[in-house]
Coordinates of C-alpha atoms in Angstrom, one line a residue:
M1 CA 44.9 -68.3 79.1
E2 CA 41.1 -69.3 77.8
S3 CA 39.6 -68.1 81.3
A4 CA 40.3 -64.6 80.7
F5 CA 40.2 -64.0 77.2
F6 CA 36.7 -65.0 77.0
P7 CA 35.7 -62.6 80.6
N8 CA 37.2 -59.4 78.8
K9 CA 35.2 -60.8 75.5
V10 CA 31.8 -60.9 77.6
K11 CA 33.0 -57.7 79.2
Q12 CA 33.7 -55.7 76.3
S13 CA 30.4 -57.1 75.0
F14 CA 28.5 -55.5 77.9
N15 CA 29.9 -52.1 77.6
Y16 CA 28.3 -52.0 73.8
L17 CA 24.9 -53.9 75.6
I18 CA 24.5 -51.2 78.0
P19 CA 24.0 -47.7 76.1
L20 CA 21.9 -49.7 72.7
I21 CA 20.1 -51.0 76.0
F22 CA 19.4 -47.9 77.3
G23 CA 19.1 -45.7 73.9
G24 CA 16.4 -48.7 73.4
I25 CA 14.2 -48.8 76.7
G26 CA 13.4 -44.5 75.5
V27 CA 11.6 -45.6 72.4
L28 CA 9.5 -47.6 74.6
A29 CA 8.5 -44.2 76.6
F30 CA 6.9 -43.4 73.3
A31 CA 3.2 -44.8 71.6
P32 CA 2.2 -47.1 71.2
F33 CA 4.2 -48.7 74.4
S34 CA 4.0 -45.6 76.2
L35 CA 5.8 -46.3 79.4
K36 CA 6.6 -43.0 79.7
F37 CA 9.3 -43.2 82.5
L38 CA 11.6 -44.4 80.8
I39 CA 12.7 -41.9 78.8
I40 CA 14.4 -41.0 82.4
P41 CA 17.1 -43.6 82.7
S42 CA 17.8 -43.1 78.7
Y43 CA 19.0 -39.9 79.0
S44 CA 20.4 -40.3 82.9
Y45 CA 22.0 -42.9 81.4
L46 CA 23.5 -40.4 78.0
I47 CA 23.9 -37.2 80.6
C48 CA 26.2 -39.9 82.1
S49 CA 28.2 -40.8 79.6
L50 CA 28.7 -38.3 77.7
L51 CA 28.9 -35.0 79.7
L52 CA 29.8 -36.3 83.5
D53 CA 32.0 -39.0 82.1
A54 CA 35.8 -39.2 81.8
K55 CA 36.7 -41.3 79.7
D56 CA 37.6 -42.2 76.2
S57 CA 34.4 -44.6 76.2
Y58 CA 32.4 -42.3 75.4
K59 CA 32.2 -42.4 71.1
R60 CA 31.4 -46.3 71.8
T61 CA 27.9 -44.3 73.8
L62 CA 28.1 -41.7 71.2
V63 CA 27.2 -45.2 68.3
M64 CA 25.5 -47.4 70.5
W65 CA 23.9 -45.4 72.0
T66 CA 22.8 -43.3 69.4
I67 CA 21.7 -46.3 67.3
G68 CA 19.0 -48.0 70.5
H69 CA 16.8 -45.0 70.5
W70 CA 16.7 -43.6 66.7
G71 CA 18.0 -47.1 65.8
I72 CA 14.9 -48.6 66.7
G73 CA 12.3 -44.8 66.8
V74 CA 12.9 -45.0 63.8
S75 CA 13.3 -47.5 61.9
W76 CA 10.0 -46.9 59.8
I77 CA 12.0 -45.6 57.8
I78 CA 12.9 -49.2 56.9
V79 CA 9.5 -49.5 55.6
S80 CA 9.1 -46.3 54.3
V81 CA 12.1 -46.1 52.0
Y82 CA 11.3 -49.8 50.8
Y83 CA 7.7 -49.4 49.5
Y84 CA 8.0 -46.1 48.3
G85 CA 11.2 -47.1 46.4
N86 CA 10.9 -50.0 45.4
I87 CA 14.3 -51.0 46.2
G88 CA 14.4 -54.0 49.0
Y89 CA 15.6 -54.0 52.4
I90 CA 19.3 -54.2 51.8
A91 CA 19.0 -50.7 49.7
S92 CA 16.6 -49.6 51.7
S93 CA 18.6 -50.4 54.6
I94 CA 21.6 -48.1 53.9
V95 CA 19.5 -45.4 53.5
Y96 CA 18.2 -46.1 57.0
M97 CA 21.7 -46.3 58.1
L98 CA 22.6 -43.4 56.6
F99 CA 19.7 -41.2 58.4
L100 CA 21.3 -42.4 61.3
I101 CA 24.9 -41.5 60.7
L102 CA 23.3 -38.1 60.1
I103 CA 21.2 -38.5 63.3
L104 CA 24.6 -39.5 65.2
L105 CA 26.8 -35.8 63.7
F106 CA 24.3 -33.4 64.3
A107 CA 21.7 -34.6 66.7
V108 CA 24.4 -36.2 69.2
A109 CA 28.2 -36.6 69.2
P110 CA 27.4 -32.0 69.9
I111 CA 26.1 -32.8 73.5
R112 CA 30.2 -33.8 73.6
L113 CA 31.1 -29.8 73.3
F114 CA 29.6 -29.0 76.0
K115 CA 31.1 -31.6 78.7
I116 CA 31.2 -30.4 81.8
K117 CA 34.7 -30.4 83.6
K118 CA 35.9 -32.6 86.6
E119 CA 36.0 -29.3 88.6
Y120 CA 32.7 -27.5 87.7
P121 CA 30.3 -28.6 90.9
L122 CA 27.1 -30.7 90.4
N123 CA 24.7 -28.2 91.2
L124 CA 21.3 -27.1 90.0
H125 CA 23.6 -24.9 88.1
S126 CA 25.0 -27.5 86.1
A127 CA 21.4 -29.4 85.8
L128 CA 20.3 -26.1 84.1
Y129 CA 23.2 -25.7 81.4
I130 CA 22.8 -29.7 81.1
S131 CA 19.0 -28.8 80.2
S132 CA 20.2 -25.8 78.2
V133 CA 22.5 -27.8 76.5
F134 CA 20.0 -30.3 75.5
I135 CA 17.1 -27.9 74.1
L136 CA 19.2 -25.6 72.1
L137 CA 19.8 -28.8 70.2
E138 CA 16.6 -30.6 70.1
L139 CA 15.2 -26.9 68.4
S140 CA 19.1 -27.6 65.6
R141 CA 16.8 -30.4 64.6
D142 CA 13.6 -28.2 63.2
F143 CA 16.8 -27.7 60.4
Y144 CA 18.9 -28.7 59.5
F145 CA 17.7 -32.7 56.0
G146 CA 14.8 -30.4 56.2
G147 CA 14.0 -31.0 60.1
F148 CA 13.1 -33.7 61.9
P149 CA 12.1 -33.2 64.9
W150 CA 10.5 -36.6 66.3
L151 CA 11.4 -38.9 69.1
V152 CA 10.8 -35.6 71.0
P153 CA 10.8 -36.5 74.8
G154 CA 8.2 -34.1 75.3
T155 CA 6.2 -36.0 74.1
V156 CA 6.1 -37.9 76.3
G157 CA 3.8 -35.9 79.0
I158 CA 1.2 -36.4 76.9
D159 CA -1.5 -38.2 78.6
T160 CA 0.1 -37.2 82.4
I161 CA 0.0 -34.6 84.6
L162 CA 2.7 -33.3 82.9
S163 CA 0.7 -32.6 79.4
I164 CA -1.1 -29.0 81.3
A165 CA 2.5 -27.5 80.8
F166 CA 1.9 -28.1 76.3
P167 CA -0.6 -25.2 76.4
L168 CA 2.1 -22.4 78.6
I169 CA 5.7 -24.0 77.2
G170 CA 5.0 -26.0 74.7
V171 CA 6.1 -29.4 73.9
A172 CA 9.4 -28.0 74.1
G173 CA 9.5 -26.8 77.7
V174 CA 8.6 -30.2 78.6
S175 CA 11.4 -30.9 77.2
F176 CA 13.4 -28.7 79.5
V177 CA 11.8 -30.4 82.5
I178 CA 13.0 -33.8 80.9
Y179 CA 16.1 -32.7 80.3
L180 CA 16.2 -31.4 83.9
L181 CA 15.4 -34.4 86.2
S182 CA 17.2 -36.5 84.0
A183 CA 20.7 -34.2 84.7
V184 CA 19.8 -34.6 88.1
I185 CA 19.7 -38.0 88.7
A186 CA 23.0 -38.4 86.6
M187 CA 24.8 -36.3 88.6
S188 CA 24.1 -37.0 92.0
W189 CA 24.0 -41.4 90.9
N190 CA 27.5 -41.6 92.6
N191 CA 27.3 -38.6 94.1
N192 CA 24.8 -39.4 96.5
R193 CA 22.6 -41.9 95.8
K194 CA 19.4 -40.3 97.6
I195 CA 18.9 -37.8 95.7
S196 CA 18.8 -39.6 92.4
Y197 CA 16.5 -41.9 93.9
V198 CA 14.3 -38.9 95.2
F199 CA 13.7 -37.1 91.8
L200 CA 13.7 -41.2 90.0
T201 CA 10.6 -41.5 92.4
L202 CA 8.9 -38.4 91.7
S203 CA 9.4 -39.3 87.3
F204 CA 7.9 -41.3 88.1
L205 CA 5.3 -39.5 90.3
I206 CA 4.2 -36.9 86.3
L207 CA 5.3 -40.3 84.4
I208 CA 1.6 -41.7 85.3
P209 CA -0.9 -41.5 82.9
S210 CA -3.6 -39.0 83.7
N211 CA -6.1 -36.9 82.1
P212 CA -5.8 -32.9 84.3
H213 CA -7.6 -31.9 80.7
T214 CA -11.6 -30.6 80.9
E215 CA -12.6 -29.5 77.4
E216 CA -13.6 -26.7 76.2
A217 CA -16.9 -25.7 74.2
G218 CA -16.5 -22.8 70.9
E219 CA -19.4 -20.5 70.1
T220 CA -19.7 -22.7 66.9
T221 CA -20.4 -26.2 65.8
L222 CA -19.0 -28.0 63.0
K223 CA -20.3 -30.9 61.1
I224 CA -16.9 -33.6 59.3
S225 CA -16.8 -36.5 57.6
L226 CA -13.1 -37.9 57.4
V227 CA -12.8 -40.6 54.4
Q228 CA -10.4 -43.6 54.9
P229 CA -9.7 -45.9 51.3
S230 CA -7.6 -48.4 53.2
L231 CA -6.3 -49.1 49.4
D232 CA -2.7 -50.3 48.6
P233 CA -0.4 -46.9 47.6
Q234 CA 1.9 -49.7 45.7
L235 CA -1.1 -50.2 42.3
K236 CA -2.3 -46.3 42.9
F237 CA -0.8 -44.8 39.6
N238 CA -1.4 -49.3 38.4
R239 CA -3.9 -47.8 35.1
G240 CA -6.3 -50.6 36.1
Y241 CA -6.5 -49.2 39.6
K242 CA -7.5 -45.8 39.1
T243 CA -11.4 -46.8 38.7
E244 CA -11.8 -48.4 41.8
I245 CA -9.5 -45.7 43.8
E246 CA -12.0 -43.3 42.5
G247 CA -15.4 -45.9 43.0
A248 CA -13.7 -46.3 46.7
L249 CA -13.6 -42.6 47.2
L250 CA -17.4 -41.6 45.5
T251 CA -18.8 -45.0 47.4
L252 CA -17.6 -43.5 50.6
T253 CA -18.5 -39.7 49.7
N254 CA -22.2 -40.5 48.7
K255 CA -23.4 -41.5 51.3
I256 CA -22.2 -39.6 54.3
Q257 CA -22.5 -36.1 52.2
N258 CA -26.3 -35.5 53.2
E259 CA -24.9 -35.4 56.5
S260 CA -22.1 -33.9 57.0
D261 CA -20.8 -29.8 56.6
L262 CA -17.4 -30.7 55.0
I263 CA -15.7 -34.1 53.7
I264 CA -12.3 -34.8 53.6
W265 CA -10.3 -37.3 51.8
P266 CA -6.9 -38.1 52.3
E267 CA -3.5 -37.1 51.2
V268 CA -2.4 -37.9 47.9
E269 CA -4.8 -40.5 46.9
L270 CA -5.5 -39.8 44.2
P271 CA -3.1 -41.1 40.8
Y272 CA -3.4 -38.0 39.0
S273 CA -2.8 -34.3 39.4
Y274 CA -5.2 -31.4 39.5
N275 CA -4.0 -30.2 36.2
S276 CA -5.4 -33.2 34.7
K277 CA -8.4 -33.7 32.4
Q278 CA -8.6 -36.6 35.5
F279 CA -9.4 -34.5 37.9
K280 CA -11.5 -32.3 36.1
E281 CA -13.3 -35.3 35.0
L282 CA -13.3 -36.7 38.9
K283 CA -14.9 -33.1 39.9
N284 CA -17.7 -33.9 37.7
K285 CA -18.8 -36.3 39.8
I286 CA -18.8 -34.7 42.8
N287 CA -22.3 -32.8 43.5
P288 CA -20.2 -29.3 43.5
S289 CA -22.2 -28.2 46.5
T290 CA -20.2 -31.0 48.5
E291 CA -17.4 -29.0 50.5
L292 CA -14.6 -31.4 49.8
I293 CA -10.9 -31.3 50.3
T294 CA -9.1 -33.8 49.1
G295 CA -4.9 -33.7 48.6
I296 CA -3.3 -34.1 45.1
W297 CA -0.7 -33.6 43.2
L298 CA 0.3 -30.1 41.4
F299 CA 2.0 -29.2 38.9
E300 CA 2.4 -24.9 38.9
E301 CA 5.4 -23.8 37.2
N302 CA 7.5 -26.4 36.6
K303 CA 8.0 -28.2 40.1
L304 CA 5.7 -30.5 41.6
Y305 CA 3.9 -30.2 44.8
N306 CA 2.3 -32.5 48.0
S307 CA -0.2 -30.0 48.3
L308 CA -4.0 -29.9 49.7
I309 CA -7.7 -28.2 47.5
S310 CA -10.4 -27.6 48.5
I311 CA -12.9 -29.2 45.8
K312 CA -15.7 -26.2 45.9
S313 CA -13.5 -22.8 46.0
D314 CA -9.9 -24.3 44.7
E315 CA -8.0 -22.9 47.2
I316 CA -3.9 -24.5 47.8
Y317 CA -2.2 -25.2 50.2
K318 CA 1.3 -26.8 49.2
K319 CA 3.6 -29.3 51.7
R320 CA 5.6 -27.4 53.3
H321 CA 7.7 -30.2 55.5
L322 CA 8.9 -32.5 53.2
V323 CA 9.8 -35.9 55.2
P324 CA 14.1 -36.7 54.5
F325 CA 14.5 -39.4 51.8
G326 CA 11.2 -39.9 51.6
E327 CA 9.9 -36.8 49.3
Y328 CA 14.0 -34.8 49.3
I329 CA 17.3 -36.2 49.6
P330 CA 19.5 -34.3 51.6
F331 CA 23.3 -33.7 50.6
K332 CA 22.0 -34.9 47.2
S333 CA 25.0 -34.3 44.7
I334 CA 26.9 -37.2 47.5
L335 CA 23.6 -39.3 48.1
N336 CA 22.5 -38.9 44.3
P337 CA 24.6 -41.5 42.7
L338 CA 24.0 -43.6 45.4
L339 CA 20.7 -43.9 45.4
N340 CA 20.8 -44.3 41.8
Y341 CA 23.3 -46.7 41.7
F342 CA 20.5 -49.2 43.5
G343 CA 17.6 -47.6 41.3
A344 CA 16.4 -46.2 43.9
P345 CA 13.4 -42.8 43.0
I346 CA 14.9 -39.6 43.1
S347 CA 12.0 -37.5 45.0
D348 CA 12.1 -33.8 43.9
I349 CA 8.8 -32.1 45.2
S350 CA 8.6 -29.0 46.0
P351 CA 7.7 -27.3 49.9
G352 CA 5.4 -24.4 49.8
T353 CA 6.2 -21.4 51.3
S354 CA 6.1 -20.2 54.3
N355 CA 3.5 -17.4 54.7
Q356 CA 0.3 -19.4 53.2
E357 CA -3.3 -18.9 54.3
P358 CA -5.9 -20.7 56.5
I359 CA -9.0 -22.6 53.5
S360 CA -12.2 -21.4 54.0
I361 CA -14.9 -23.7 54.8
N362 CA -19.0 -21.9 53.8
N363 CA -17.0 -18.9 53.6
D364 CA -16.8 -17.7 57.0
I365 CA -14.4 -20.3 58.5
K366 CA -11.2 -21.3 58.4
A367 CA -9.1 -24.1 58.9
A368 CA -5.0 -24.7 59.2
P369 CA -4.6 -27.1 56.1
L370 CA -1.3 -29.6 58.0
I371 CA -0.3 -32.0 55.2
C372 CA 1.2 -34.8 57.2
Y373 CA 4.5 -34.3 58.6
D374 CA 4.4 -30.1 58.4
I375 CA 2.1 -31.2 62.1
V376 CA 5.7 -32.5 63.3
F377 CA 6.8 -28.7 63.3
A378 CA 5.3 -27.2 66.9
N379 CA 6.2 -23.8 65.7
D380 CA 4.9 -23.6 62.3
V381 CA 1.7 -24.8 63.5
R382 CA 1.1 -22.2 66.7
K383 CA 1.4 -20.1 63.3
A384 CA -1.5 -21.6 60.9
V385 CA -3.8 -22.1 63.7
K386 CA -3.4 -18.3 64.6
S387 CA -6.1 -17.3 63.2
S388 CA -8.0 -20.6 61.8
D389 CA -10.8 -22.4 64.6
F390 CA -9.8 -25.5 63.9
I391 CA -6.9 -28.2 62.1
I392 CA -7.4 -30.6 59.1
N393 CA -4.2 -32.7 58.6
I394 CA -4.4 -35.1 55.1
S395 CA -2.1 -38.1 55.8
N396 CA -0.8 -41.0 54.0
D397 CA 0.6 -43.5 56.5
S398 CA 0.5 -46.2 54.6
W399 CA 4.8 -46.1 53.6
F400 CA 4.8 -46.6 57.4
G401 CA 3.2 -49.9 56.7
G402 CA 2.9 -51.8 60.2
S403 CA 6.1 -49.9 61.4
L404 CA 5.8 -48.1 64.9
G405 CA 5.5 -44.3 62.8
P406 CA 1.6 -44.2 62.9
Y407 CA 1.0 -44.6 66.7
Q408 CA 3.9 -41.6 66.9
H409 CA 2.7 -39.9 64.3
L410 CA -0.8 -39.3 66.0
E411 CA 1.2 -38.7 69.2
I412 CA 2.3 -35.7 68.0
A413 CA -1.4 -34.7 66.4
R414 CA -2.4 -34.9 69.8
I415 CA -0.4 -32.7 71.0
R416 CA -0.7 -30.0 68.9
A417 CA -4.3 -29.7 69.4
I418 CA -3.5 -29.1 72.7
E419 CA -0.6 -26.9 72.2
N420 CA -3.0 -24.1 70.1
N421 CA -6.4 -25.4 72.0
R422 CA -7.5 -26.4 69.4
W423 CA -9.8 -29.6 67.4
I424 CA -8.1 -31.5 64.8
A425 CA -9.7 -33.5 62.0
R426 CA -7.4 -35.7 60.8
S427 CA -7.8 -37.7 57.6
T428 CA -5.4 -40.5 56.5
N429 CA -5.2 -43.8 53.7
D430 CA -5.4 -46.8 56.6
G431 CA -5.1 -45.2 59.4
F432 CA -5.4 -43.6 61.5
T433 CA -7.5 -41.5 60.9
A434 CA -9.1 -39.5 63.8
F435 CA -11.8 -36.3 65.4
I436 CA -8.9 -35.5 68.6
N437 CA -10.4 -32.5 70.4
N438 CA -8.7 -29.2 71.9
K439 CA -7.6 -30.9 74.7
G440 CA -6.2 -33.7 72.7
T441 CA -8.1 -36.4 73.0
I442 CA -9.3 -38.9 70.5
V443 CA -12.5 -38.7 69.9
S444 CA -13.2 -41.4 67.3
L445 CA -10.9 -42.9 65.9
M446 CA -11.0 -45.9 62.9
P447 CA -8.2 -48.7 62.7
K448 CA -5.7 -49.6 60.5
Y449 CA -6.7 -51.6 56.5
Q450 CA -10.4 -50.5 57.7
Q451 CA -12.3 -49.2 54.4
G452 CA -14.8 -46.0 55.6
S453 CA -15.8 -42.9 57.2
L454 CA -15.5 -41.3 60.7
T455 CA -18.6 -38.7 62.1
N456 CA -18.1 -36.2 64.0
E457 CA -19.3 -32.3 65.5
I458 CA -16.2 -30.5 66.6
S459 CA -16.1 -26.9 67.5
L460 CA -14.8 -23.7 66.5
I461 CA -12.4 -22.2 69.2
K462 CA -11.2 -18.8 68.9
S463 CA -9.4 -18.2 72.1
S464 CA -5.9 -19.0 71.7
T465 CA -3.3 -20.3 74.7
I466 CA 0.1 -19.2 76.0
Y467 CA 1.6 -21.5 74.1
S468 CA -0.1 -20.5 70.6
E469 CA 0.7 -16.6 71.0
Y470 CA 4.5 -16.9 73.0
G471 CA 5.8 -20.1 71.1
Y472 CA 8.8 -21.2 72.1
Y473 CA 11.1 -18.4 72.5
V474 CA 10.8 -18.0 76.2
T475 CA 12.8 -21.7 76.7
Y476 CA 15.1 -21.6 73.8
L477 CA 15.9 -18.3 74.9
F478 CA 16.6 -18.9 78.8
S479 CA 19.2 -21.5 77.5
I480 CA 20.6 -19.3 75.0
I481 CA 21.4 -16.7 78.4
Y482 CA 22.4 -19.7 80.4
I483 CA 24.2 -21.4 78.0
F484 CA 26.3 -18.4 77.9
I485 CA 26.4 -17.2 80.8
T486 CA 27.4 -20.3 82.0
L487 CA 30.5 -20.2 78.9
S488 CA 31.2 -17.1 80.2
L489 CA 32.0 -17.3 83.7
Y490 CA 33.4 -20.5 83.3
L491 CA 36.2 -18.7 80.8
W492 CA 35.9 -15.6 83.2
S493 CA 37.9 -18.0 86.0
K494 CA 40.6 -19.8 83.5
L495 CA 41.9 -16.3 82.2
R496 CA 41.8 -14.9 86.2
N497 CA 43.8 -18.1 87.2

């Protein structure tokens, strides 16, 4: 009896372990690992288990794949909440688990609603249907909880032949290709394994690292310096630490102000607000002719904004997209009592509006300002860039610690550069501060935890891409129409029978 019991236990363990592993290997396709091909077997397994498998084991697959993929891929949430809230690992872990439950309910579980029936043929039509379902669920992540378009499969197309598609169809279009390849492999695995092997080989070949881009030079250039102070954010609001923060920023700035057209400080590095006496005193210490942009808190009409300001012109940009569980709490009425119980700080930051203007540099140059999480939203970046010559991205990735977060964040920024054919000047607190050219190549980069500055000349480019003109609408419109036609034909056949 014991010998029969233990093999069953081992089998049950494998039934839980396999979806966990397949979810986890998908994370290895993203930075910093960049084993890009692994995104294909990860999603092929998910598609096979949720849409094609008639067994009741799909619930187990849902939970375990989500834990493996999202649990590992966004594990930086624990680090971020722990440092940001200073509430201990137990409370941070609870917030993290709540987030995974929300992802499971809204991003993964709905896939099962579109399950393919047994009698439906497994062909290219089915593969396109599955890809359309996945792409619409990917789009939905732009909206719920304020948006969380992280771990987008199309991201793995960076540094491969697929990256030539970014200026044409954006990251969503590349995601569609990933889903399509995964669906074909999943459908043919049990019926015609030779086809699976062919498409696995094809997937491997198109996801081999390569750089198919050639840099496009702009008509004019701008010399920019990025400051990385690399200071401990936990000490920012200590009374005595203010002098050290100002000293580090001003010392680094004074060294470079005569050689740069523009200097950029990172996101909310200063321990006081735009409205404060301390900020006015700081402005008096800066050469009035210096073009300097910094992140700063702004109080306006009883609201707090995470903002970016031009010291010279006083132009202000307010961060549009707030980080879930960091800068705002989804389902406040439900979760606030729980977070209060653990002593977690409840953020009360307000988002900026969607119709903000570019920042002017030297009067005639326009920069699209983006703060931290803003750069993750492809369609909003596309709209902001239309009337701009380059992108300014300030961030405070120090809350990520040494997790996967900063690597993934930088990778996403590189894709925005390719999609919109614009240089990005990216200033962070403690890495990765970088200049990214209009083809997504990192021209210069300052490692994490290093204090200093980067200076580089960037090209100011006016030309747009097909994606920056039309966005992801073609991909999503195709998917909506395809799902509608597929479901209509299925219902029609049911009614006829």
